[in-house]
CSV table of C-alpha atoms and ligand atoms in Angstrom, one decimal:
chain,number,residue,atom,x,y,z
A,286,MET,CA,92.2,112.4,-36.6
A,287,LEU,CA,94.4,109.7,-34.4
A,288,ASP,CA,98.0,109.2,-35.1
A,289,PRO,CA,99.8,105.6,-34.6
A,290,PHE,CA,100.4,106.6,-31.2
A,291,GLY,CA,97.1,107.5,-30.1
A,292,ARG,CA,97.6,111.3,-30.1
A,293,SER,CA,94.8,113.5,-31.4
A,294,ILE,CA,95.7,115.9,-34.2
A,295,SER,CA,93.9,119.0,-33.7
A,296,TYR,CA,96.4,121.7,-34.6
A,297,LEU,CA,97.8,122.8,-38.0
A,298,ARG,CA,100.6,125.3,-38.5
A,299,VAL,CA,100.6,126.6,-42.1
A,300,SER,CA,103.7,128.4,-43.4
A,301,VAL,CA,102.1,130.8,-45.9
A,302,THR,CA,105.4,132.1,-47.3
A,303,ASP,CA,109.3,131.0,-47.1
A,304,ARG,CA,110.2,134.6,-47.7
A,305,CYS,CA,110.8,137.3,-45.0
A,306,ASP,CA,111.7,140.8,-44.5
A,307,PHE,CA,114.2,139.7,-41.8
A,308,ARG,CA,117.5,137.2,-41.9
A,309,CYS,CA,117.6,136.2,-38.4
A,310,VAL,CA,121.1,134.7,-37.6
A,311,TYR,CA,119.6,131.5,-36.1
A,312,CYS,CA,117.2,130.9,-38.7
A,313,MET,CA,118.3,132.0,-42.1
A,314,ALA,CA,121.7,132.4,-44.0
A,315,GLU,CA,122.2,136.0,-45.3
A,316,ASP,CA,121.9,134.8,-48.8
A,317,MET,CA,118.9,132.8,-48.9
A,318,THR,CA,117.5,131.2,-52.0
A,319,PHE,CA,113.7,131.4,-51.9
A,320,LEU,CA,111.2,129.2,-53.8
A,321,PRO,CA,110.1,130.3,-57.1
A,322,LYS,CA,106.5,131.8,-56.9
A,323,SER,CA,105.2,129.0,-59.3
A,324,GLU,CA,105.7,126.4,-56.6
A,325,VAL,CA,104.0,128.1,-53.9
A,326,LEU,CA,100.3,127.4,-53.2
A,327,SER,CA,97.9,130.2,-54.0
A,328,LEU,CA,95.9,131.6,-51.0
A,329,GLU,CA,92.8,130.1,-52.5
A,330,GLU,CA,94.6,126.6,-52.5
A,331,MET,CA,95.8,127.2,-49.0
A,332,ASP,CA,92.1,128.0,-47.7
A,333,ARG,CA,91.0,124.8,-49.6
A,334,LEU,CA,93.7,122.7,-47.6
A,335,CYS,CA,92.9,124.3,-44.3
A,336,GLY,CA,89.2,123.6,-45.0
A,337,ALA,CA,90.1,119.8,-45.4
A,338,PHE,CA,91.9,119.6,-41.9
A,339,ILE,CA,88.9,121.5,-40.2
A,340,ARG,CA,86.6,119.1,-41.6
A,341,LYS,CA,88.8,116.3,-40.1
A,342,GLY,CA,88.9,117.9,-36.8
A,343,VAL,CA,91.6,120.4,-36.6
A,344,LYS,CA,90.6,123.1,-34.2
A,345,LYS,CA,93.4,125.5,-34.2
A,346,ILE,CA,95.4,126.9,-37.1
A,347,ARG,CA,98.6,128.9,-36.7
A,348,LEU,CA,99.9,131.0,-39.7
A,349,THR,CA,103.5,131.5,-39.9
A,350,GLY,CA,106.5,131.6,-42.2
A,351,GLY,CA,108.9,133.2,-43.2
A,352,GLU,CA,107.2,136.0,-42.4
A,353,PRO,CA,103.4,135.5,-42.7
A,354,LEU,CA,102.5,139.4,-43.0
A,355,VAL,CA,104.7,139.9,-45.9
A,356,ARG,CA,102.7,137.5,-48.4
A,357,GLY,CA,100.7,139.7,-50.8
A,358,GLY,CA,96.9,139.6,-49.9
A,359,ILE,CA,97.4,137.7,-46.9
A,360,MET,CA,94.3,139.3,-45.2
A,361,THR,CA,92.0,137.3,-48.0
A,362,LEU,CA,93.2,134.0,-46.2
A,363,ILE,CA,92.9,135.4,-43.0
A,364,ASN,CA,89.5,136.5,-43.5
A,365,SER,CA,88.2,133.4,-44.9
A,366,LEU,CA,89.7,131.1,-42.2
A,367,GLY,CA,88.3,133.7,-39.5
A,368,ALA,CA,84.9,133.1,-41.1
A,369,ARG,CA,85.4,129.6,-40.2
A,370,ILE,CA,85.8,130.1,-36.5
A,371,GLY,CA,82.7,128.9,-34.5
A,372,ALA,CA,80.9,125.8,-33.6
A,373,ASP,CA,82.2,122.7,-35.7
A,374,GLY,CA,84.9,124.9,-37.2
A,375,LEU,CA,87.9,126.4,-35.6
A,376,GLU,CA,88.3,127.3,-32.2
A,377,GLU,CA,91.4,129.5,-32.6
A,378,LEU,CA,93.0,131.4,-35.6
A,379,THR,CA,96.4,132.8,-34.6
A,380,LEU,CA,99.7,133.8,-36.2
A,381,THR,CA,103.3,133.9,-35.2
A,382,THR,CA,104.7,137.0,-36.9
A,383,ASN,CA,108.4,139.1,-36.4
A,384,GLY,CA,106.1,142.1,-35.8
A,385,SER,CA,107.3,144.3,-38.5
A,386,GLN,CA,104.0,144.7,-40.4
A,387,LEU,CA,101.8,144.7,-37.2
A,388,GLU,CA,101.3,148.4,-37.2
A,389,LYS,CA,99.5,148.0,-40.6
A,390,TYR,CA,97.6,144.8,-40.0
A,391,ALA,CA,96.8,144.8,-36.2
A,392,ALA,CA,93.2,145.9,-36.3
A,393,GLN,CA,92.4,144.0,-39.4
A,394,LEU,CA,93.8,140.8,-37.6
A,395,HIS,CA,91.5,141.5,-34.7
A,396,ALA,CA,88.6,142.2,-37.1
A,397,ALA,CA,89.0,138.9,-38.8
A,398,GLY,CA,88.7,136.9,-35.4
A,399,VAL,CA,92.2,136.6,-34.3
A,400,ARG,CA,92.6,137.1,-30.6
A,401,ARG,CA,96.2,136.1,-29.7
A,402,ILE,CA,99.3,136.5,-31.5
A,403,ASN,CA,103.1,135.3,-30.8
A,404,VAL,CA,105.5,138.2,-31.6
A,405,SER,CA,109.1,137.1,-32.1
A,406,LEU,CA,111.7,139.4,-30.3
A,407,ASP,CA,115.1,138.4,-29.1
A,408,SER,CA,116.3,141.8,-28.0
A,409,LEU,CA,115.5,145.0,-26.5
A,410,GLU,CA,118.6,146.8,-27.6
A,411,PRO,CA,118.1,148.5,-31.0
A,412,GLU,CA,121.6,147.7,-32.4
A,413,LYS,CA,121.6,144.1,-31.0
A,414,PHE,CA,118.2,143.7,-32.4
A,415,THR,CA,119.4,144.7,-35.9
A,416,SER,CA,122.6,142.6,-35.8
A,417,LEU,CA,120.3,139.6,-34.9
A,418,THR,CA,117.8,140.0,-37.4
A,419,ARG,CA,120.2,141.5,-39.9
A,420,TRP,CA,117.5,143.8,-41.5
A,421,GLY,CA,114.9,144.5,-38.5
A,422,LYS,CA,114.4,147.9,-36.7
A,423,LEU,CA,113.3,147.3,-33.1
A,424,GLU,CA,111.3,150.6,-33.1
A,425,LYS,CA,109.0,149.4,-35.8
A,426,VAL,CA,108.4,146.0,-34.1
A,427,LEU,CA,107.7,148.0,-30.9
A,428,ALA,CA,105.2,150.3,-32.7
A,429,GLY,CA,103.6,147.1,-34.2
A,430,LEU,CA,103.4,145.9,-30.5
A,431,ARG,CA,101.6,149.1,-29.3
A,432,ALA,CA,99.0,148.6,-32.3
A,433,ALA,CA,98.5,145.2,-31.5
A,434,LYS,CA,97.7,145.9,-28.0
A,435,ALA,CA,95.6,148.7,-28.8
A,436,ALA,CA,93.7,146.7,-31.3
A,437,GLY,CA,92.8,144.3,-28.3
A,438,LEU,CA,95.3,141.3,-29.5
A,439,ALA,CA,96.8,139.2,-26.4
A,440,ILE,CA,100.5,139.0,-27.1
A,441,LYS,CA,103.1,136.4,-26.3
A,442,ILE,CA,106.6,137.1,-27.0
A,443,ASN,CA,109.0,134.5,-28.4
A,444,THR,CA,112.8,134.9,-27.5
A,445,VAL,CA,115.4,132.5,-28.8
A,446,ALA,CA,117.7,132.0,-26.3
A,447,LEU,CA,121.3,132.8,-27.6
A,448,ARG,CA,124.5,132.2,-25.6
A,449,GLY,CA,126.4,135.3,-24.9
A,450,VAL,CA,124.0,137.3,-27.1
A,451,ASN,CA,120.9,137.7,-25.3
A,452,ASP,CA,120.9,135.6,-22.2
A,453,MET,CA,122.0,138.8,-20.1
A,454,GLU,CA,118.7,140.4,-21.2
A,455,PHE,CA,116.3,137.5,-19.9
A,456,ASP,CA,115.7,139.8,-16.6
A,457,ARG,CA,114.9,142.8,-18.7
A,458,LEU,CA,112.7,141.0,-21.0
A,459,ILE,CA,110.8,139.5,-18.0
A,460,ALA,CA,110.2,142.9,-16.4
A,461,TRP,CA,109.3,144.7,-19.5
A,462,CYS,CA,106.7,141.7,-20.6
A,463,GLY,CA,105.4,142.5,-17.0
A,464,GLU,CA,104.8,145.9,-17.6
A,465,GLU,CA,103.3,145.4,-20.9
A,466,GLY,CA,101.1,142.7,-20.1
A,467,PHE,CA,102.8,140.1,-22.5
A,468,ASP,CA,103.5,136.4,-21.7
A,469,LEU,CA,107.1,135.4,-22.5
A,470,VAL,CA,108.6,132.1,-23.8
A,471,LEU,CA,112.1,131.3,-24.1
A,472,ILE,CA,113.2,128.9,-27.0
A,473,GLU,CA,116.3,126.7,-27.3
A,474,VAL,CA,117.9,127.0,-30.6
A,475,MET,CA,117.1,124.1,-32.9
A,476,PRO,CA,119.5,122.7,-35.5
A,477,MET,CA,117.5,123.4,-38.5
A,478,GLY,CA,119.0,124.5,-41.8
A,479,ASP,CA,122.6,125.4,-42.7
A,480,ILE,CA,123.1,129.0,-41.4
A,481,GLY,CA,127.1,128.5,-41.2
A,482,PRO,CA,129.3,127.0,-38.2
A,483,GLN,CA,128.0,129.1,-35.4
A,484,ARG,CA,125.1,126.9,-34.2
A,485,VAL,CA,127.2,125.1,-31.4
A,486,ASP,CA,128.0,128.4,-30.0
A,487,GLN,CA,124.5,129.9,-30.2
A,488,TYR,CA,123.2,126.9,-28.2
A,489,LEU,CA,122.2,127.7,-24.4
A,490,PRO,CA,120.4,124.9,-22.5
A,491,LEU,CA,117.4,126.7,-20.9
A,492,SER,CA,117.9,124.7,-17.6
A,493,LEU,CA,121.1,126.9,-17.0
A,494,ALA,CA,118.8,130.2,-17.9
A,495,ARG,CA,116.0,129.0,-15.4
A,496,THR,CA,118.5,128.8,-12.7
A,497,ALA,CA,119.8,132.3,-13.3
A,498,ILE,CA,116.2,133.8,-13.8
A,499,GLN,CA,115.3,132.0,-10.4
A,500,ARG,CA,118.0,134.3,-8.6
A,501,THR,CA,115.9,137.3,-9.6
A,502,TRP,CA,112.4,135.9,-10.0
A,503,THR,CA,110.1,133.6,-8.3
A,504,LEU,CA,108.8,131.1,-10.8
A,505,ASP,CA,105.6,129.5,-9.6
A,506,ASP,CA,104.5,126.0,-11.1
A,507,THR,CA,101.4,126.0,-13.2
A,508,ASP,CA,99.7,123.3,-15.0
A,509,TYR,CA,98.8,125.7,-17.8
A,510,ARG,CA,99.4,123.8,-21.2
A,511,THR,CA,98.9,124.7,-24.7
A,512,GLY,CA,99.2,121.0,-26.0
A,513,GLY,CA,102.3,122.4,-27.3
A,514,PRO,CA,106.1,121.9,-25.9
A,515,ALA,CA,106.5,124.7,-23.6
A,516,ARG,CA,106.5,124.3,-20.0
A,517,TYR,CA,105.0,127.2,-18.0
A,518,TYR,CA,105.6,129.1,-14.9
A,519,THR,CA,103.9,132.2,-13.3
A,520,VAL,CA,106.5,134.8,-12.5
A,521,ARG,CA,105.1,135.9,-9.1
A,522,GLU,CA,106.2,139.5,-9.1
A,523,THR,CA,104.6,140.2,-12.4
A,524,GLY,CA,101.9,137.7,-12.6
A,525,ARG,CA,102.7,136.8,-16.2
A,526,ARG,CA,103.5,133.7,-17.5
A,527,LEU,CA,106.9,132.6,-18.6
A,528,GLY,CA,107.3,129.5,-20.8
A,529,PHE,CA,110.2,127.3,-21.8
A,530,ILE,CA,110.7,125.5,-24.9
A,531,THR,CA,113.3,122.9,-24.5
A,532,PRO,CA,113.5,120.5,-27.5
A,533,MET,CA,117.1,119.8,-26.9
A,534,THR,CA,117.2,119.1,-23.2
A,535,HIS,CA,113.6,117.5,-22.7
A,536,ASN,CA,111.6,115.6,-25.1
A,537,PHE,CA,108.0,116.9,-25.6
A,538,CYS,CA,106.7,114.7,-28.2
A,539,GLU,CA,104.7,112.5,-26.3
A,540,SER,CA,101.9,115.2,-26.2
A,541,CYS,CA,102.4,116.5,-29.7
A,542,ASN,CA,98.9,117.4,-31.4
A,543,ARG,CA,100.3,119.2,-34.4
A,544,VAL,CA,101.3,118.8,-37.9
A,545,ARG,CA,102.8,121.6,-40.4
A,546,LEU,CA,102.1,122.3,-44.0
A,547,THR,CA,104.7,124.2,-46.0
A,548,CYS,CA,103.8,127.0,-48.5
A,549,THR,CA,104.4,124.3,-51.4
A,550,GLY,CA,101.6,122.0,-50.0
A,551,GLN,CA,104.0,119.4,-48.1
A,552,LEU,CA,102.8,118.2,-45.1
A,553,TYR,CA,105.5,117.6,-42.3
A,554,MET,CA,104.3,115.3,-39.5
A,555,CYS,CA,107.3,116.3,-37.3
A,556,LEU,CA,109.2,119.6,-37.1
A,557,GLY,CA,112.5,117.4,-36.4
A,558,GLN,CA,111.9,114.7,-39.1
A,559,GLU,CA,112.3,114.7,-43.0
A,560,ASP,CA,109.3,112.7,-43.7
A,561,SER,CA,106.5,114.7,-45.6
A,562,ALA,CA,103.6,114.0,-47.6
A,563,ASP,CA,102.7,116.0,-50.8
A,564,LEU,CA,99.3,117.5,-50.8
A,565,ARG,CA,99.7,119.9,-53.6
A,566,ALA,CA,99.4,117.3,-56.2
A,567,PRO,CA,96.1,115.7,-54.9
A,568,ILE,CA,94.3,119.3,-54.7
A,569,ARG,CA,95.7,120.0,-58.4
A,570,ALA,CA,94.6,116.7,-59.7
A,571,SER,CA,91.0,117.1,-59.0
A,572,GLU,CA,88.2,119.7,-58.0
A,573,SER,CA,87.0,117.0,-55.4
A,574,ASP,CA,88.4,116.6,-52.2
A,575,ALA,CA,88.4,112.8,-52.1
A,576,GLN,CA,92.3,112.3,-53.1
A,577,LEU,CA,93.3,115.1,-50.7
A,578,ASP,CA,91.1,113.6,-47.9
A,579,ALA,CA,92.9,110.4,-48.6
A,580,ALA,CA,96.5,111.9,-48.6
A,581,ILE,CA,95.9,113.6,-45.2
A,582,ILE,CA,94.4,110.4,-43.6
A,583,GLU,CA,97.7,108.3,-45.0
A,584,ALA,CA,100.1,111.0,-43.9
A,585,ILE,CA,98.7,111.1,-40.2
A,586,ALA,CA,99.1,107.3,-40.1
A,587,ARG,CA,102.9,107.9,-40.7
A,588,LYS,CA,103.5,110.7,-38.0
A,589,PRO,CA,106.6,109.6,-36.2
A,590,LYS,CA,107.0,109.1,-32.4
A,591,GLY,CA,109.4,111.9,-32.1
A,592,HIS,CA,112.2,114.2,-33.2
A,593,ASP,CA,116.0,113.4,-33.3
A,594,PHE,CA,117.5,116.8,-32.7
A,595,VAL,CA,121.2,116.8,-31.6
A,596,ILE,CA,123.5,119.7,-31.1
A,597,ASP,CA,126.9,118.3,-30.7
A,598,ARG,CA,130.4,119.6,-31.2
A,599,ARG,CA,131.5,116.2,-32.5
A,600,GLY,CA,128.7,116.0,-35.1
A,601,PRO,CA,127.2,118.1,-38.2
A,602,ASN,CA,125.4,121.3,-36.9
A,603,VAL,CA,122.3,120.4,-38.9
A,604,SER,CA,120.0,117.7,-37.8
A,605,VAL,CA,117.3,118.5,-40.4
A,606,PRO,CA,118.4,120.4,-43.6
A,607,ARG,CA,115.3,122.5,-43.8
A,608,HIS,CA,115.3,125.9,-42.4
A,609,MET,CA,112.9,126.9,-39.7
A,610,SER,CA,111.4,129.3,-42.1
A,611,VAL,CA,110.1,126.2,-44.4
A,612,THR,CA,108.0,124.6,-41.6
A,613,GLY,CA,107.5,127.7,-39.7
A,614,GLY,CA,108.7,126.6,-36.1
B,45,SAM,N1,108.7,135.3,-38.9
B,45,SAM,C1,107.8,135.0,-37.9
B,45,SAM,C2,108.6,135.0,-36.5
B,45,SAM,O1,109.8,135.3,-36.7
B,45,SAM,O2,107.9,134.8,-35.7
B,45,SAM,C3,107.3,133.5,-38.0
B,45,SAM,C4,108.2,132.4,-38.5
B,45,SAM,S1,109.7,132.1,-37.4
B,45,SAM,C5,110.6,130.7,-38.4
B,45,SAM,C6,108.9,131.1,-36.1
B,45,SAM,C7,109.8,131.0,-34.7
B,45,SAM,O3,110.8,130.3,-35.1
B,45,SAM,C8,110.3,132.6,-34.3
B,45,SAM,O4,110.0,132.7,-33.1
B,45,SAM,C9,111.8,132.4,-34.3
B,45,SAM,O5,112.6,132.8,-33.4
B,45,SAM,C10,111.8,130.8,-34.1
B,45,SAM,N2,113.2,130.1,-34.8
B,45,SAM,C11,113.6,130.5,-36.0
B,45,SAM,N3,114.7,129.5,-36.2
B,45,SAM,C12,114.8,128.9,-35.2
B,45,SAM,C13,115.9,128.0,-34.9
B,45,SAM,N4,116.8,127.5,-35.5
B,45,SAM,N5,115.8,127.3,-33.5
B,45,SAM,C14,114.9,128.0,-32.7
B,45,SAM,N6,113.8,128.7,-32.9
B,45,SAM,C15,113.9,129.2,-34.2
B,46,SF4,FE1,112.2,135.8,-40.6
B,46,SF4,FE2,111.1,134.8,-38.5
B,46,SF4,FE3,113.2,133.3,-39.7
B,46,SF4,FE4,113.6,135.6,-38.4
B,46,SF4,S1,112.9,133.9,-37.4
B,46,SF4,S2,114.4,135.2,-40.3
B,46,SF4,S3,111.7,136.9,-38.7
B,46,SF4,S4,111.2,133.8,-40.5
C-alpha cells in the first residue's frame, strides 16, 4: 500500500480497548468516560480487520490501548494474530503495555509468537510512580518485567519526559536499563486530549534532556531505525540503545509507515490529525471483505503529509481532542 507521498504502509497499530487500569496524568483525566461496550469491535472483528491489512502488505502489528492486557479474552486475538506470523504474513507481532498484567501474560505472549514488547515506565520511585499513574504500583510492573525477561521477551522501556517530574531520573533509568538489558526510549509529551491545564508545564524538549544526559553518558550515533519516529544512539557505557521521540521539536513524518486503528474500527492515518475512516460499517455490512478492502484503499489515499502538534503557552493546550488512549500512541 502506497500513500499519496510514496510512503509504503506496512505497520498497523491497533488500540484494542480505550480502557486502562492506570490513569497516567499526561494521558488521561482522572474521571474518564469510556466507550460503551456496544461500540467496541469484538476480538473476532479485530482479527478480521487485521487479516485484511495483512493481505494488503502490512508486516508488523502492534497492539496497544488503553491497556491491551486488560481487555477480556485478549489472548484469543494474540494467538490468532501470532498464527499469521510467517512467510507472506506478518513479520512481527508486538505490543505496548503498562506492564501491570505482564506477570500473568508474559509466557503466553512468548508462546503466541511475540518476541519484543514495549513497557511504559516513567519513574523508578514507587511513590512518584503511583502519583504519575494515579492507580499504578511500581512493584507490580517490576514483577511483570522480571516475568517478561524470564519468558525471553526483549524489552524496550518507554518513558515520557516530564519537566520537573522525572527529568532528574534519566541517568538512573539509563543505568538501570543497562543493568537489566533493556533499551530505553524517551518521549516528548504530546498535546492529545484534554487532561486539564498542566500540559504546558509538563513539556520538556528532549534536546535539553539529551544535553544533560551527555554530561554523564557517551551517546554514539547509530543508523538503527525502526521506520518510526525515534532517533537512536548507543550508550557506550552500557551498550544499550537510547532513543528519543521528538514530535514537538523534530518532525518525523517523512518516513512514516504506519496507520492506527481504534477499538471502534476508526482508522486514523495520522496520530496528529483528526481525519479518520470508518472500517466498522464495511465489516458489519457484509461477510465478504470487498467493501472493507475498498474502504482501506480509499483511506490510505487520504494519509496526510504530517502532524500539526504545537504546545504553546499562547494557544490551546490540546492540538487534537482525542486522548492518546484512543489511538494508542
Ligand atoms: N497502556 C499502554 C502503555 O501505557 O504502554 C499502551 C497505551 S499508551 C497510550 C502508549 C504510550 O503512549 C505509552 O508509552 C504512554 O506513555 C504514551 N503516552 C500517553 N499519552 C501521551 C502523551 N500525551 N504524550 C506522549 N506520550 C504519551
Ligand atoms: Fe493507561 Fe497507557 Fe494511558 Fe497510562 S499511558 S493511562 S497506562 S493507556
